[in-house]
Every structure is written in structure tokens, then in C-alpha cells.
Amino acid sequence: MSEPERPAAPNASDAAGRPKIGVDEWVASAEERHERSRGLGGLVSRGWEGSPAEAKLIVFVALASTLPFWMNEGELFSYGLYTLLYALLALGLNIVVGFAGLLDLGYVAFYGFGAYGYALFSSNHYGLHWQAEASIPLIVLGTAAVGLILGLASRRLLGDYLAIVTLFFAQAFVAFVNNSNPKVAGEGLTGGPNGIPGVDPLNFFGFKLHSTKQYYFFLLIVFSLAAVGLYFLNNSRTGRAWRALREDPLAAEAMSIPVNRLKILAFMFGAGTAGLTGTIFAAIQTGVVAGNFDVALLITIYAIVILGGLGSIAGVLFGAIVINVSTQFLAPSNDHPELKRWLFYGAILLIAAKIRPWSRTAAVFVGTAAFGFVVHAIASGISSDWTNGTVVDAGSAASAIRNWVIVPSGHTGFQTWAYIVLVAAIVVTSQLKGWWRMAALIPTLYWVAVVWENVLVQQSAVTALILFGVLLIALMQARPQGLLGTARVEIV
Amino acid sequence: MHLPLLNIIDTVRQLGWGGAFELLRNGIVLGSVYALIALGYTMVYGILKLLNFAHGDIYMVGAFLGYGVLSILGGPLAPTIAMVPLILLMFLGGMLGSGVLGVVVERFAYRPLRNAPRIAPLISALGVSFFLANSALLLTHGERFNYAMYQLGGDPNTGLPGPLNQPAFSVAGRPVTVVQVLVVSTSIALMIALTLLVSRTRLGKAMRATSYDREAASMMGIDTDRVIASTFFIGSVLAGAAGVMFGLYIGETYYLMGFLAGLKAFTAAVVGGIGSIPGAMVGGLLIGVTEAYAAGYVGGQWSDVAVFGILILFMLLRPSGLFGAKTIQKV
């Protein structure tokens, strides 16, 4: 079978991933498409690209609707409900960053505006108990208006300045909410550091949502509607103009696209979506505090949007599932503590399995296992307190870990040094080439396990945040367009 | 009824001229720390057009490294070695460690993205910042480490001030302590050294050429990758020094201190005109003094908002800053 003649791109010999200058997007990605169309992965990706958007939505909604029937209440809350909440929040960020290409680091503040707005209108705080059908549209419009103000103030700023101004805006929002408690109608406006407790559940025309299941289905409906709306928005005249703005603001302006108006519009749509998500968040949490709207949330949402692919709606959903499920696995309150261990070692194995050829992969795995036993034997030979520490949350794998990983007890400072050595080892390993790298990989992989058992597993919530930071750095280099996004092509 | 403005006027009256001087003094000391951080921002921005979010966290690491040297050599109750070499070693440890960290960060997070769209290194920088801050949280368990515990600032048992907190001289009856003089003079010395480096040496010339036009500079035989790495090293060394100075002055280090300080230092760089070295110094002092007066007259919790207000004002009225040249966007 002869394959059809592919048009050769002018710089086809370039490694994939570099900006392909001077070629059409379709031609530029021909190499990549050809590469992908083989094997099982190719089948999946062709099926994905070939199926219409409506079918994807229907399949997703059908799958998501089954969740409440095989999960218990707690699992549905942390895995189902929060995934949808994050996905909805990330959809709004996707408008600003993904569609319009504006690096908005104050996005979480709009989420906070929405949450505080709902808490003010529907709680015992002022004794206002508005119905949700009245308060939610009002809050969404109000948050969009705040987005309009921020957009107006920063419409002339280029990328980096915009980032810093919006980041400061988020900081000022938290400072205001935490410190300012001006008296309005005899009550503090924001409740200061204590926040506003006792927020009503969502109440539409007298019908109260009170179970996790009801909230889940409500969020599923809201998310689907928002996704459909954004799909049409993205393919509209405005969406195309946003893409032009994202690719090259100067060229867009030269093409008489109203750049400033589009920036402000993107800010408003993003802010409105964040406000909507905030109202639902406040109702689910039955309370708001300023600590909910910090930089950690911002990074999580960015990780979702970037992992899934900037500008892709399905990507946002995918990113939200991956990020939220791994966060929940790593959360200290997880019911199945051994899961986080499986997740971590599984991820390490997957990354290590990228080594080619297979014989090397096998050699590294066998070598790491043997290395571990040797180090363990030496350490326990020196002194028993190098190996008799307690393994946290081990579950069924406890004895295997005990005999392989050194877990010292009573050596203060070991954790700090172990972590620093790990970072240094990864830095060194990545700089080596060929066989040296293979040789360095074995102790590094073993040390990953040591640090995981001694340091990371004990503070797994912080670990999740560290891994998100690493994920952002790694993704920018390996696949800046994310998993489902389209690569940017520079056309000269 | 209490109007906030009346409160401010009352506070100004209560504090009087002496209080105003004290605030000015605190502002100048704090401002010279910001100015040192801002120099790193402005140099990296000048050469790469990259907003290095991780710079504030490198400053935080510098403060922790200084604390590390102090805790090893300082002894829990009295310094085991003499005071002056101890402080010199703290500066050396903080500056070298931060410098190496800055080079490693550049090598791993920014160099592979040299020709990527502008947003990619920004997000990468965000990731580095988050990674560094949370690594510090992981290793310190969110604890605040106190330099004063180690006998530089005073005796915790008797409450007597240590040699660093003795007044060096006084103005209008208000003391200026040794550590304040130390902070301001060190930062002035470092700024002079940096200015000389940039204007008089071969490396400085290469840095100026690279920041003017990277492609042309590399065609003239300048190893731009190396120049950029040295820029990161120098900027991070200054941030490390700022970290140690802040630790000596305020006495406290914790994992989140880099984030806000970084934001304020960037504001200082913007106010002074980004890319301009004297601008960063003036901007740093302006931000420090503003913050001190806002904290003294309005309330400590509002100092961040005051700095934010200055940033917005400059963005709207003079986006190129005090010393910055107006840039024209070219295709």
C-alpha cells in the first residue's frame, strides 16, 4: 500500500514542537498527524477528531449521569462535584487565556466576588434570603461589571504588565476581604478573616437543592449549557477575532479588529463565568472565607487549563478530571490512603517506560530494584535506626516498602537533605548523556522512592501543589498546546 | 461618626515629626531591600523580556540559606565565631546559593523556551515560583525561622538588644540602629558594583548588547546563552543578598515571604522604568517609603493595597516609568 504524497513543509526536518514558520497550520502539523495515525493511539485520536462535537457532549453527559449510581455520597462530592466545579471555573479562564490569550492572574478574585456576592444575598448575614433565580443573574452581571472595570483599567497593558496588575488585583481582593470590615446595615460587609458562615443552599422558585446528588446534576446541567454556549461563542465572529488577538495583537489591530473592546469582552465573559461558579461554590460549602481564593487555587486552575490544552473545551474537562482526581487522591482526608502510593509509583513507572529501547527500560527497572535492596542492606548493617522508621499509610504494600526503601527514625534533618539531594540528582541526571544517564537514573529513581516515603507522603497536600508547579514547567517544554489544544503556528 | 480620613490626620498629628522620620527611616531600609530585588527583575526583563515570577522566591531561598549558615555557625545562644565573619559568611552563603539556583532555574525552565510564544515562559515562571515556595513549605512545615534566636538581634533571656540593634547614631532623638545602617550601606555598595559591572566590563558590554538585540549580538560572536545565564546569576545573587538583609533586619523568614516581596519589587522596577538600573533603585526606595507611611498612618494591612495603587497609577499615567524610554511596538 503506497501512501499518498505528502506536501513537504519547508522546514520539515525541524524537530516537532518548534514554531513552524511560514507554513499553513494543516501542512505544518502533517508530520505529527501522520505519526499519530498509527496503532491504537491513532485509532483513538482519529475517532476523537472524526466524531462531531454533539456526540462528544452526549457521550460525556451520559457517562457523567451514571456517576451518582455507583459512587457513595462522599466520593460523589469529592470526585464528581468538585471535578465539575473546577471544570466550570476553568471554562471561564479558558475564555481569557485560551481564546483571547490574556494572562489573567487575578481570575480567582472574580470567583471570590461571586462567592461573597451569593453569601451576602442569601444568608443570615444580613438576613436576606434571596431566591437563587434572582441572586445568581444579578451576581453574574455584577462580577462581569467588575471584570469590565479591571479590563478598562488594564486594556492598554501588554502581556506581562497585565499579568502583574491582575495578580496584584487578586492580592488586593484578599487583603480587602480579610482586613476590611466596613459596617453596612449594622453588620461587617465581609466578615473579616472569619468569612460568612451559614449560606443558604441554592433555592430556585422555592425548590431547594439539598443533597449532593441534586447539586451534582445541577452542576452537570450548568456545565453542559456553558460548554455549548462557549462552543458557539468560540466559533462565532467574536471567537475568531479572539483567536486573531491571541496569535498576534498587532496584526489583529492592523486588520481593524477592535482589540481593546475584545479584550474587555473576554475579561467580562471570564469574570461572569467565575462569578457563576463562585455562587455555586458558596452554596455547596455553605460558607465563604478569603482563604478559599488564594494562589494555590489559581495555579490549580491554570494547571487544568494548560494540561487540557489552551482554547479547548473538551481539554478543560479532561484537565479538570485529571487534576481534581489526583488532588483528591493526595488529600490527607482520602479514605483510601494507599491509592496515592499507587498513583505516584504508577506515574513514575509510566514516565520511566518512555525510555527506548525496551531492553534499557527493563535494565533500569531491574537495576533500581537491586540497587534498593543493596542500599537497604548496607543501611541496616550500619545501624538499625536507618531502617526502622514507620511507613505511613502503607496498606498492602507495607512489607515490600519496608524491606526496600530506607525509612530512618530519629535522624533529624534527613528529610531536608533527602529532598535537596533529590532535586540536585534530577538536575545532574538530566544533564548527562547516553550510558551515564542510564547509570545515574537508577539511584535517582530509587531516591525518588526514598523521598516519597520519607517526606512527600507525609505532607501529600503540599506535594500535590509542588507537582502542579513541575507539571506547568514540564508541559510548557514538552507540549505547550496541552493534550487537546492546537499548536500555535507562526505564519510569516 | 468616624471618617477614615480624620483618623489618618489624627495619627499624623500624634506621631509628629519624630514619628514621620522613623517611618521614613523604616521605608528607606525596606526600600533598599526592594531595590536589590527589583534590580534582578529589571535585568532579566531587559535582556529576555521575561517577567521572572520566580525571582521573589529566589530571594526567599536566600533568606533561608542565610539562616542556615547562621544556625550552623551561630550556635543556639551565642555566636561561636566572631560577629563580622559570621555576617560575611551568611551573605556569602545566601548570595552564592541563590545565584546557583537562579542559573539552574534559567537552564531548566527558561532556556528551552527561548523562541516559544511569550506566554509559555511566563507560565513556566509561575510554575517555578510555585515549586520553590511549596518546596520551602514542605521542608519548613510552614514554620517561621527567626534570626534573632541566634543572638544577632538580642538576648531572648534578658531582653537586651544585641550588637546589631544598638543605635549607631540618632536623628531628632530617634535612633538609627547598626543593622539599618548595614542594610542601606550594603545595598548601596552592591548597586555601585552592579553599575560598574554593567558599564565598565566586557561582560557588562555583552549584556547591554544582548539586551539591545539578541540575534545581532550572537552574530557578533557573543555567546548569548552564557550572557543570559550570567545575568540570572547576578540578579539572583542580589536577591540572595536582599534575603539575608531582610532576615537580619526584620529577623524572620518564612516560605511565603518571596511572593509579596517579589510583587512589590516588580512594582518598583515598573515605577522606575523597566530595564533601567537607576530606575530600579529609585523605584525601590519609593515603594519602601510609601509602604512604611501607609503602614504607619493608615494601618499595616493596607500597605499592600497602597503599593497596588501606585502600580495602577503608573500603569495608567506613565507606563514607561520614571526613567524608562518609551518603547514602540514594531512588527
GROMACS .gro file of C-alpha atoms in nm, chain A residues 19 97 101-103 105 150 152-155 157-172 175-176 179-180 248-250 253 295-300 302 306 310 415-417 419-420 423 426-428 430-431 455-456 458-459 462-470 472-473 476-477 480 488 490, chain B residues 41 45 49-51 53 72 101 104 107-113 115-142 256 259-260 262-267 269-270 273-274 300-302 304-305 307-309 311-312 315-316 319-320 327 329-331:
model
  150
   19PRO     CA    1   0.725   2.703   1.589
   97VAL     CA    2  -0.627   3.280   2.849
  101GLY     CA    3  -0.455   3.491   2.508
  102LEU     CA    4  -0.462   3.736   2.802
  103LEU     CA    5  -0.262   3.617   3.102
  105LEU     CA    6  -0.364   3.609   3.716
  150LEU     CA    7  -1.042   4.572   3.554
  152LEU     CA    8  -1.085   4.903   3.123
  153ALA     CA    9  -0.804   4.983   3.362
  154SER     CA   10  -0.563   4.741   3.201
  155ARG     CA   11  -0.675   4.740   2.837
  157LEU     CA   12  -0.117   4.676   2.904
  158LEU     CA   13   0.088   4.420   2.719
  159GLY     CA   14   0.112   4.059   2.834
  160ASP     CA   15   0.348   4.077   3.131
  161TYR     CA   16   0.218   4.401   3.274
  162LEU     CA   17  -0.132   4.266   3.253
  163ALA     CA   18  -0.022   3.958   3.445
  164ILE     CA   19   0.128   4.160   3.728
  165VAL     CA   20  -0.162   4.406   3.755
  166THR     CA   21  -0.418   4.127   3.768
  167LEU     CA   22  -0.207   3.933   4.019
  168PHE     CA   23  -0.196   4.240   4.239
  169PHE     CA   24  -0.570   4.282   4.193
  170ALA     CA   25  -0.625   3.934   4.333
  171GLN     CA   26  -0.393   4.016   4.621
  172ALA     CA   27  -0.582   4.338   4.693
  175ALA     CA   28  -0.643   4.193   5.159
  176PHE     CA   29  -0.974   4.376   5.137
  179ASN     CA   30  -0.899   4.320   5.670
  180SER     CA   31  -1.178   4.548   5.574
  248ASP     CA   32  -0.087   3.847   1.713
  249PRO     CA   33  -0.246   4.154   1.875
  250LEU     CA   34  -0.062   4.395   1.650
  253GLU     CA   35  -0.530   4.562   1.518
  295VAL     CA   36  -0.272   3.149   4.473
  296ALA     CA   37  -0.287   2.772   4.519
  297LEU     CA   38  -0.633   2.768   4.360
  298LEU     CA   39  -0.509   2.992   4.080
  299ILE     CA   40  -0.225   2.751   3.999
  300THR     CA   41  -0.461   2.454   4.014
  302TYR     CA   42  -0.407   2.713   3.539
  306ILE     CA   43  -0.289   2.416   3.037
  310LEU     CA   44  -0.546   2.623   2.590
  415GLN     CA   45   1.410   1.492   5.522
  416THR     CA   46   1.550   1.829   5.422
  417TRP     CA   47   1.874   1.681   5.291
  419TYR     CA   48   1.474   1.645   4.927
  420ILE     CA   49   1.760   1.874   4.830
  423VAL     CA   50   1.642   1.791   4.327
  426ILE     CA   51   1.741   1.517   3.892
  427VAL     CA   52   1.931   1.825   3.774
  428VAL     CA   53   2.250   1.624   3.726
  430SER     CA   54   1.909   1.545   3.304
  431GLN     CA   55   2.245   1.694   3.204
  455VAL     CA   56   0.890   1.341   5.301
  456LEU     CA   57   0.621   1.369   5.038
  458GLN     CA   58   0.356   1.277   5.498
  459GLN     CA   59   0.254   1.612   5.354
  462VAL     CA   60   0.182   2.020   4.966
  463THR     CA   61   0.320   1.751   4.738
  464ALA     CA   62   0.023   1.796   4.508
  465LEU     CA   63   0.100   2.168   4.477
  466ILE     CA   64   0.469   2.101   4.410
  467LEU     CA   65   0.376   1.853   4.140
  468PHE     CA   66   0.142   2.108   3.978
  469GLY     CA   67   0.431   2.353   3.963
  470VAL     CA   68   0.652   2.090   3.800
  472LEU     CA   69   0.341   2.358   3.442
  473ILE     CA   70   0.716   2.377   3.374
  476MET     CA   71   0.548   2.423   2.860
  477GLN     CA   72   0.850   2.241   2.721
  480PRO     CA   73   0.283   2.382   2.525
  488ARG     CA   74   0.031   2.762   1.751
  490GLU     CA   75   0.360   3.129   1.316
  533TYR     CA   76   1.376   4.177   3.778
  537TYR     CA   77   1.335   4.176   3.185
  541LYS     CA   78   1.163   4.045   2.804
  542LEU     CA   79   1.056   3.786   3.059
  543LEU     CA   80   0.878   3.858   3.383
  545PHE     CA   81   0.793   3.535   3.874
  564ILE     CA   82   2.524   2.605   6.178
  593LEU     CA   83   1.967   2.843   4.198
  596VAL     CA   84   1.966   2.628   3.737
  599ARG     CA   85   1.872   2.641   3.243
  600PHE     CA   86   1.569   2.424   3.313
  601ALA     CA   87   1.267   2.645   3.294
  602TYR     CA   88   1.352   2.927   3.054
  603ARG     CA   89   1.627   2.825   2.813
  604PRO     CA   90   1.424   2.554   2.638
  605LEU     CA   91   1.154   2.816   2.579
  607ASN     CA   92   1.189   3.101   2.100
  608ALA     CA   93   0.846   2.997   2.226
  609PRO     CA   94   0.548   3.236   2.230
  610ARG     CA   95   0.566   3.492   2.510
  611ILE     CA   96   0.304   3.325   2.729
  612ALA     CA   97   0.498   2.995   2.760
  613PRO     CA   98   0.796   3.118   2.968
  614LEU     CA   99   0.556   3.325   3.181
  615ILE     CA  100   0.358   3.015   3.274
  616SER     CA  101   0.682   2.826   3.325
  617ALA     CA  102   0.797   3.104   3.561
  618LEU     CA  103   0.470   3.074   3.750
  619GLY     CA  104   0.538   2.702   3.785
  620VAL     CA  105   0.893   2.761   3.914
  621SER     CA  106   0.770   3.015   4.167
  622PHE     CA  107   0.506   2.776   4.291
  623PHE     CA  108   0.753   2.489   4.302
  624LEU     CA  109   1.006   2.685   4.508
  625ALA     CA  110   0.753   2.828   4.753
  626ASN     CA  111   0.591   2.491   4.816
  627SER     CA  112   0.924   2.311   4.845
  628ALA     CA  113   1.008   2.558   5.120
  629LEU     CA  114   0.670   2.490   5.279
  630LEU     CA  115   0.739   2.118   5.261
  631LEU     CA  116   1.081   2.146   5.422
  632THR     CA  117   0.996   2.404   5.688
  633HIS     CA  118   0.643   2.281   5.765
  634GLY     CA  119   0.535   2.643   5.731
  748LEU     CA  120   0.556   3.289   5.157
  751PHE     CA  121   0.567   3.616   4.675
  752LEU     CA  122   0.462   3.957   4.802
  754GLY     CA  123   0.855   3.985   4.451
  755LEU     CA  124   0.534   4.162   4.352
  756LYS     CA  125   0.641   4.481   4.526
  757ALA     CA  126   0.989   4.467   4.379
  758PHE     CA  127   0.840   4.425   4.035
  759THR     CA  128   0.623   4.727   4.103
  761ALA     CA  129   1.101   4.807   3.869
  762VAL     CA  130   0.795   4.926   3.675
  765GLY     CA  131   1.111   5.221   3.430
  766ILE     CA  132   1.167   4.858   3.350
  792GLY     CA  133  -0.020   4.772   5.830
  793GLN     CA  134  -0.280   4.564   5.650
  794TRP     CA  135  -0.326   4.837   5.388
  796ASP     CA  136  -0.003   4.618   5.001
  797VAL     CA  137  -0.308   4.796   4.869
  799VAL     CA  138   0.161   4.975   4.664
  800PHE     CA  139  -0.101   4.834   4.429
  801GLY     CA  140  -0.250   5.182   4.395
  803LEU     CA  141   0.128   5.044   4.034
  804ILE     CA  142  -0.213   5.120   3.882
  807MET     CA  143   0.032   5.198   3.457
  808LEU     CA  144  -0.234   5.449   3.362
  811PRO     CA  145   0.357   5.311   3.181
  812SER     CA  146   0.722   5.358   3.082
  819THR     CA  147   0.904   5.171   2.358
  821GLN     CA  148   0.593   4.821   1.916
  822LYS     CA  149   0.738   4.714   1.586
  823VAL     CA  150   0.642   4.436   1.355
   0.00000   0.00000   0.00000
